[in-house]
PDB file of C-alpha atoms in Angstrom:
ATOM      1  CA  MET A  28      14.044  18.412  14.061  1.00 51.00           C
ATOM      2  CA  ALA A  29      11.660  20.506  12.005  1.00 54.00           C
ATOM      3  CA  ARG A  30      11.841  24.270  12.199  1.00 60.00           C
ATOM      4  CA  THR A  31       8.779  26.339  11.440  1.00 60.00           C
ATOM      5  CA  LEU A  32       8.259  29.929  10.538  1.00 65.00           C
ATOM      6  CA  ASP A  33       4.705  31.209  10.918  1.00 68.00           C
ATOM      7  CA  ASP A  34       3.295  34.451   9.613  1.00 76.00           C
ATOM      8  CA  GLU A  35      -0.117  35.779   8.672  1.00 80.00           C
ATOM      9  CA  LYS A  36       0.038  34.051   5.273  1.00 80.00           C
ATOM     10  CA  GLY A  37       0.959  30.548   6.409  1.00 79.00           C
ATOM     11  CA  ARG A  38       3.756  28.379   7.669  1.00 74.00           C
ATOM     12  CA  THR A  39       7.095  27.299   6.281  1.00 75.00           C
ATOM     13  CA  ILE A  40       8.402  23.973   7.502  1.00 72.00           C
ATOM     14  CA  ARG A  41      12.019  22.933   7.146  1.00 77.00           C
ATOM     15  CA  ALA A  42      12.730  19.298   7.981  1.00 77.00           C
ATOM     16  CA  TYR A  43      15.501  16.752   7.621  1.00 83.00           C
ATOM     17  CA  GLU A  44      14.407  13.443   6.103  1.00 86.00           C
ATOM     18  CA  PRO A  45      16.776  10.474   6.504  1.00 86.00           C
ATOM     19  CA  ARG A  46      17.203   7.817   3.813  1.00 88.00           C
ATOM     20  CA  ALA A  47      17.207   5.028   6.413  1.00 93.00           C
ATOM     21  CA  VAL A  48      13.914   3.238   6.971  1.00 94.00           C
ATOM     22  CA  PRO A  49      12.634   4.115  10.481  1.00 93.00           C
ATOM     23  CA  TRP A  50      12.138   1.074  12.699  1.00 95.00           C
ATOM     24  CA  LEU A  51       8.417   1.820  13.130  1.00 95.00           C
ATOM     25  CA  SER A  52       8.073   1.788   9.360  1.00 94.00           C
ATOM     26  CA  VAL A  53       9.734  -1.613   9.293  1.00 94.00           C
ATOM     27  CA  VAL A  54       7.271  -2.895  11.904  1.00 96.00           C
ATOM     28  CA  PHE A  55       4.185  -1.261  10.370  1.00 95.00           C
ATOM     29  CA  GLY A  56       5.421  -1.925   6.836  1.00 95.00           C
ATOM     30  CA  PHE A  57       6.193  -5.619   7.080  1.00 97.00           C
ATOM     31  CA  GLY A  58       3.696  -6.491   9.863  1.00 97.00           C
ATOM     32  CA  PRO A  59       0.649  -5.960   7.636  1.00 97.00           C
ATOM     33  CA  MET A  60       2.254  -8.188   4.983  1.00 98.00           C
ATOM     34  CA  LEU A  61       2.159 -11.214   7.306  1.00 98.00           C
ATOM     35  CA  PRO A  62      -1.597 -11.892   6.804  1.00 98.00           C
ATOM     36  CA  PHE A  63      -1.003 -11.893   3.020  1.00 98.00           C
ATOM     37  CA  VAL A  64       1.723 -14.528   3.293  1.00 98.00           C
ATOM     38  CA  ALA A  65      -0.150 -16.577   5.912  1.00 98.00           C
ATOM     39  CA  GLY A  66      -3.334 -16.509   3.838  1.00 98.00           C
ATOM     40  CA  ALA A  67      -1.509 -17.590   0.682  1.00 98.00           C
ATOM     41  CA  VAL A  68       0.120 -20.522   2.475  1.00 98.00           C
ATOM     42  CA  LEU A  69      -3.003 -21.595   4.358  1.00 98.00           C
ATOM     43  CA  VAL A  70      -5.341 -21.736   1.350  1.00 98.00           C
ATOM     44  CA  TRP A  71      -3.011 -24.291  -0.225  1.00 97.00           C
ATOM     45  CA  LEU A  72      -2.772 -26.350   2.985  1.00 98.00           C
ATOM     46  CA  LEU A  73      -6.429 -26.276   4.013  1.00 97.00           C
ATOM     47  CA  HIS A  74      -9.431 -27.659   2.169  1.00 92.00           C
ATOM     48  CA  GLY A  75     -13.047 -26.795   1.547  1.00 95.00           C
ATOM     49  CA  ALA A  76     -14.875 -24.129   3.511  1.00 97.00           C
ATOM     50  CA  LEU A  77     -11.903 -23.355   5.740  1.00 98.00           C
ATOM     51  CA  ALA A  78      -9.646 -22.605   2.759  1.00 97.00           C
ATOM     52  CA  GLU A  79     -12.415 -20.469   1.253  1.00 97.00           C
ATOM     53  CA  ALA A  80     -12.803 -18.523   4.510  1.00 98.00           C
ATOM     54  CA  VAL A  81      -9.045 -17.865   4.635  1.00 98.00           C
ATOM     55  CA  LEU A  82      -9.090 -16.711   1.009  1.00 98.00           C
ATOM     56  CA  ASN A  83     -11.988 -14.343   1.689  1.00 98.00           C
ATOM     57  CA  LEU A  84     -10.434 -12.893   4.840  1.00 98.00           C
ATOM     58  CA  THR A  85      -7.077 -12.397   3.131  1.00 98.00           C
ATOM     59  CA  LEU A  86      -8.779 -10.737   0.173  1.00 98.00           C
ATOM     60  CA  LEU A  87     -10.652  -8.364   2.488  1.00 98.00           C
ATOM     61  CA  TRP A  88      -7.417  -7.621   4.374  1.00 98.00           C
ATOM     62  CA  ALA A  89      -5.760  -6.763   1.053  1.00 98.00           C
ATOM     63  CA  CYS A  90      -8.625  -4.397   0.173  1.00 98.00           C
ATOM     64  CA  ALA A  91      -8.275  -2.654   3.537  1.00 98.00           C
ATOM     65  CA  ILE A  92      -4.510  -2.267   3.169  1.00 98.00           C
ATOM     66  CA  LEU A  93      -4.734  -0.958  -0.404  1.00 98.00           C
ATOM     67  CA  LEU A  94      -7.377   1.585   0.622  1.00 98.00           C
ATOM     68  CA  PHE A  95      -5.210   2.583   3.585  1.00 98.00           C
ATOM     69  CA  LEU A  96      -2.197   3.060   1.295  1.00 97.00           C
ATOM     70  CA  SER A  97      -4.260   5.295  -0.990  1.00 97.00           C
ATOM     71  CA  GLY A  98      -4.900   7.452   2.089  1.00 97.00           C
ATOM     72  CA  VAL A  99      -1.191   7.439   2.904  1.00 95.00           C
ATOM     73  CA  ARG A 100      -0.498   8.806  -0.569  1.00 94.00           C
ATOM     74  CA  ARG A 101      -3.062  11.568  -0.089  1.00 95.00           C
ATOM     75  CA  GLY A 102      -1.740  12.398   3.364  1.00 93.00           C
ATOM     76  CA  VAL A 103       1.811  12.707   2.078  1.00 90.00           C
ATOM     77  CA  SER A 104       0.611  15.073  -0.647  1.00 91.00           C
ATOM     78  CA  PHE A 105      -0.519  17.568   2.004  1.00 89.00           C
ATOM     79  CA  ARG A 106       3.136  18.103   2.948  1.00 84.00           C
ATOM     80  CA  THR A 107       4.569  18.221  -0.559  1.00 83.00           C
ATOM     81  CA  GLU A 108       6.494  21.394  -1.205  1.00 79.00           C
ATOM     82  CA  GLY A 109       4.395  23.566  -3.496  1.00 82.00           C
ATOM     83  CA  GLY A 110       1.261  21.489  -2.915  1.00 86.00           C
ATOM     84  CA  ALA A 111      -0.012  18.192  -4.205  1.00 92.00           C
ATOM     85  CA  THR A 112       1.171  17.171  -7.660  1.00 92.00           C
ATOM     86  CA  GLY A 113      -0.961  15.701 -10.385  1.00 94.00           C
ATOM     87  CA  ALA A 114       0.967  12.431 -10.084  1.00 94.00           C
ATOM     88  CA  GLN A 115       0.206  12.221  -6.353  1.00 95.00           C
ATOM     89  CA  ILE A 116      -3.503  12.788  -6.869  1.00 96.00           C
ATOM     90  CA  ALA A 117      -3.668  10.386  -9.838  1.00 96.00           C
ATOM     91  CA  THR A 118      -1.859   7.685  -7.859  1.00 96.00           C
ATOM     92  CA  MET A 119      -4.093   8.149  -4.825  1.00 97.00           C
ATOM     93  CA  LEU A 120      -7.245   7.986  -6.966  1.00 98.00           C
ATOM     94  CA  SER A 121      -5.993   4.959  -8.865  1.00 98.00           C
ATOM     95  CA  LEU A 122      -5.164   3.065  -5.677  1.00 98.00           C
ATOM     96  CA  PHE A 123      -8.503   4.002  -4.145  1.00 98.00           C
ATOM     97  CA  LEU A 124     -10.487   2.949  -7.215  1.00 98.00           C
ATOM     98  CA  LEU A 125      -8.613  -0.359  -7.473  1.00 98.00           C
ATOM     99  CA  GLY A 126      -9.209  -1.066  -3.765  1.00 98.00           C
ATOM    100  CA  PHE A 127     -12.858  -0.089  -3.924  1.00 98.00           C
ATOM    101  CA  GLY A 128     -13.320  -1.982  -7.184  1.00 98.00           C
ATOM    102  CA  ALA A 129     -11.864  -5.067  -5.523  1.00 98.00           C
ATOM    103  CA  LEU A 130     -14.370  -4.709  -2.671  1.00 98.00           C
ATOM    104  CA  VAL A 131     -17.232  -4.411  -5.157  1.00 98.00           C
ATOM    105  CA  ALA A 132     -16.008  -7.428  -7.134  1.00 98.00           C
ATOM    106  CA  PHE A 133     -15.748  -9.427  -3.906  1.00 98.00           C
ATOM    107  CA  ALA A 134     -19.262  -8.370  -2.859  1.00 98.00           C
ATOM    108  CA  LEU A 135     -20.559  -9.450  -6.272  1.00 98.00           C
ATOM    109  CA  GLY A 136     -19.004 -12.894  -5.853  1.00 98.00           C
ATOM    110  CA  LYS A 137     -16.107 -12.329  -8.268  1.00 98.00           C
ATOM    111  CA  PRO A 138     -13.014 -13.006  -6.133  1.00 98.00           C
ATOM    112  CA  ALA A 139     -10.734 -13.634  -9.137  1.00 98.00           C
ATOM    113  CA  ILE A 140     -11.508 -10.155 -10.484  1.00 98.00           C
ATOM    114  CA  ALA A 141     -10.995  -8.690  -7.005  1.00 98.00           C
ATOM    115  CA  LEU A 142      -7.609 -10.401  -6.750  1.00 98.00           C
ATOM    116  CA  GLY A 143      -6.621  -9.099 -10.196  1.00 98.00           C
ATOM    117  CA  LEU A 144      -7.475  -5.535  -9.180  1.00 98.00           C
ATOM    118  CA  LEU A 145      -5.522  -5.914  -5.944  1.00 98.00           C
ATOM    119  CA  ILE A 146      -2.492  -7.304  -7.763  1.00 98.00           C
ATOM    120  CA  ALA A 147      -2.620  -4.286 -10.096  1.00 98.00           C
ATOM    121  CA  GLY A 148      -2.843  -1.867  -7.161  1.00 98.00           C
ATOM    122  CA  PHE A 149      -0.012  -3.360  -5.161  1.00 98.00           C
ATOM    123  CA  THR A 150       2.157  -3.636  -8.280  1.00 98.00           C
ATOM    124  CA  GLU A 151       1.486   0.062  -8.897  1.00 98.00           C
ATOM    125  CA  ILE A 152       2.772   0.873  -5.404  1.00 97.00           C
ATOM    126  CA  THR A 153       5.878  -1.253  -5.917  1.00 97.00           C
ATOM    127  CA  ILE A 154       6.738   0.691  -9.067  1.00 97.00           C
ATOM    128  CA  LEU A 155       5.524   4.220  -8.305  1.00 97.00           C
ATOM    129  CA  ASP A 156       6.453   4.737  -4.640  1.00 96.00           C
ATOM    130  CA  PRO A 157      10.231   4.562  -5.247  1.00 97.00           C
ATOM    131  CA  ILE A 158       9.817   7.020  -8.140  1.00 96.00           C
ATOM    132  CA  ALA A 159       7.716   9.318  -5.955  1.00 94.00           C
ATOM    133  CA  ALA A 160      10.369   9.150  -3.210  1.00 94.00           C
ATOM    134  CA  ARG A 161      13.084  10.246  -5.631  1.00 94.00           C
ATOM    135  CA  ARG A 162      10.872  13.126  -6.819  1.00 92.00           C
ATOM    136  CA  GLY A 163      10.144  14.337  -3.278  1.00 88.00           C
ATOM    137  CA  GLU A 164       6.480  13.264  -3.475  1.00 91.00           C
ATOM    138  CA  ALA A 165       6.757  10.504  -0.865  1.00 92.00           C
ATOM    139  CA  PRO A 166       9.067   9.833   2.081  1.00 92.00           C
ATOM    140  CA  LEU A 167      12.619   9.210   0.963  1.00 94.00           C
ATOM    141  CA  PHE A 168      12.728   5.825   2.673  1.00 95.00           C
ATOM    142  CA  PHE A 169       9.906   4.543   0.420  1.00 95.00           C
ATOM    143  CA  GLU A 170      12.592   4.101  -2.238  1.00 95.00           C
ATOM    144  CA  ARG A 171      14.091   1.273  -0.156  1.00 95.00           C
ATOM    145  CA  LEU A 172      11.046   0.025   1.758  1.00 96.00           C
ATOM    146  CA  ARG A 173       8.439  -0.491  -0.956  1.00 96.00           C
ATOM    147  CA  PRO A 174      10.489  -2.773  -3.271  1.00 96.00           C
ATOM    148  CA  ALA A 175      11.163  -5.087  -0.310  1.00 96.00           C
ATOM    149  CA  GLN A 176       7.727  -4.850   1.333  1.00 97.00           C
ATOM    150  CA  ILE A 177       5.022  -4.755  -1.322  1.00 98.00           C
ATOM    151  CA  PRO A 178       6.149  -7.727  -3.476  1.00 98.00           C
ATOM    152  CA  LEU A 179       5.179  -9.912  -0.505  1.00 98.00           C
ATOM    153  CA  ALA A 180       1.594  -8.796  -1.085  1.00 98.00           C
ATOM    154  CA  VAL A 181       1.802  -9.175  -4.874  1.00 98.00           C
ATOM    155  CA  LEU A 182       3.242 -12.701  -4.694  1.00 98.00           C
ATOM    156  CA  SER A 183       0.763 -13.753  -2.010  1.00 98.00           C
ATOM    157  CA  LEU A 184      -2.178 -12.379  -3.980  1.00 98.00           C
ATOM    158  CA  GLY A 185      -0.846 -14.192  -7.053  1.00 98.00           C
ATOM    159  CA  ALA A 186      -0.828 -17.443  -5.054  1.00 98.00           C
ATOM    160  CA  LEU A 187      -4.425 -16.773  -3.959  1.00 98.00           C
ATOM    161  CA  LEU A 188      -5.456 -16.103  -7.555  1.00 98.00           C
ATOM    162  CA  ALA A 189      -3.750 -19.334  -8.705  1.00 98.00           C
ATOM    163  CA  TYR A 190      -5.632 -21.216  -5.982  1.00 97.00           C
ATOM    164  CA  ARG A 191      -8.942 -19.623  -6.972  1.00 96.00           C
ATOM    165  CA  LEU A 192      -8.395 -20.458 -10.662  1.00 96.00           C
ATOM    166  CA  THR A 193      -7.753 -24.132  -9.829  1.00 94.00           C
ATOM    167  CA  LEU A 194     -11.238 -24.536  -8.340  1.00 84.00           C
TER     168      LEU A 194
END
């Protein structure tokens, strides 16, 4: 339970953060990975316009999730002791620019470039979120969750890119 102390200058929050991954974070962490995996499998099983539609929808889903995760990083920075760090802001901006760049590439008919940008963004999360958790710049459970969760996206996007490059 968090304890707060308010005064005329602001608020001090004292909270306990467990290392265990909360069950809602398991559900909302791995649930959004399912469309990545399903899309990667389906494009290889389907043919023609249907496979292309699945690829496009999965790519757009990936853009939405990466942009969402950039917002998560910014939101977490609001509660960082001492204020947002340069690393938090740089990571948030990088994730946002990669997600937005992927949307632009998709809109310009360059899905392979979009997939490359998405792979870079999700790989960044896989590497940096555990580091941020150890530094107190992200929830402690990110250290365990992200290395298990985000590679599903990276591998699925890699499969989509391999499919796209075979056309």
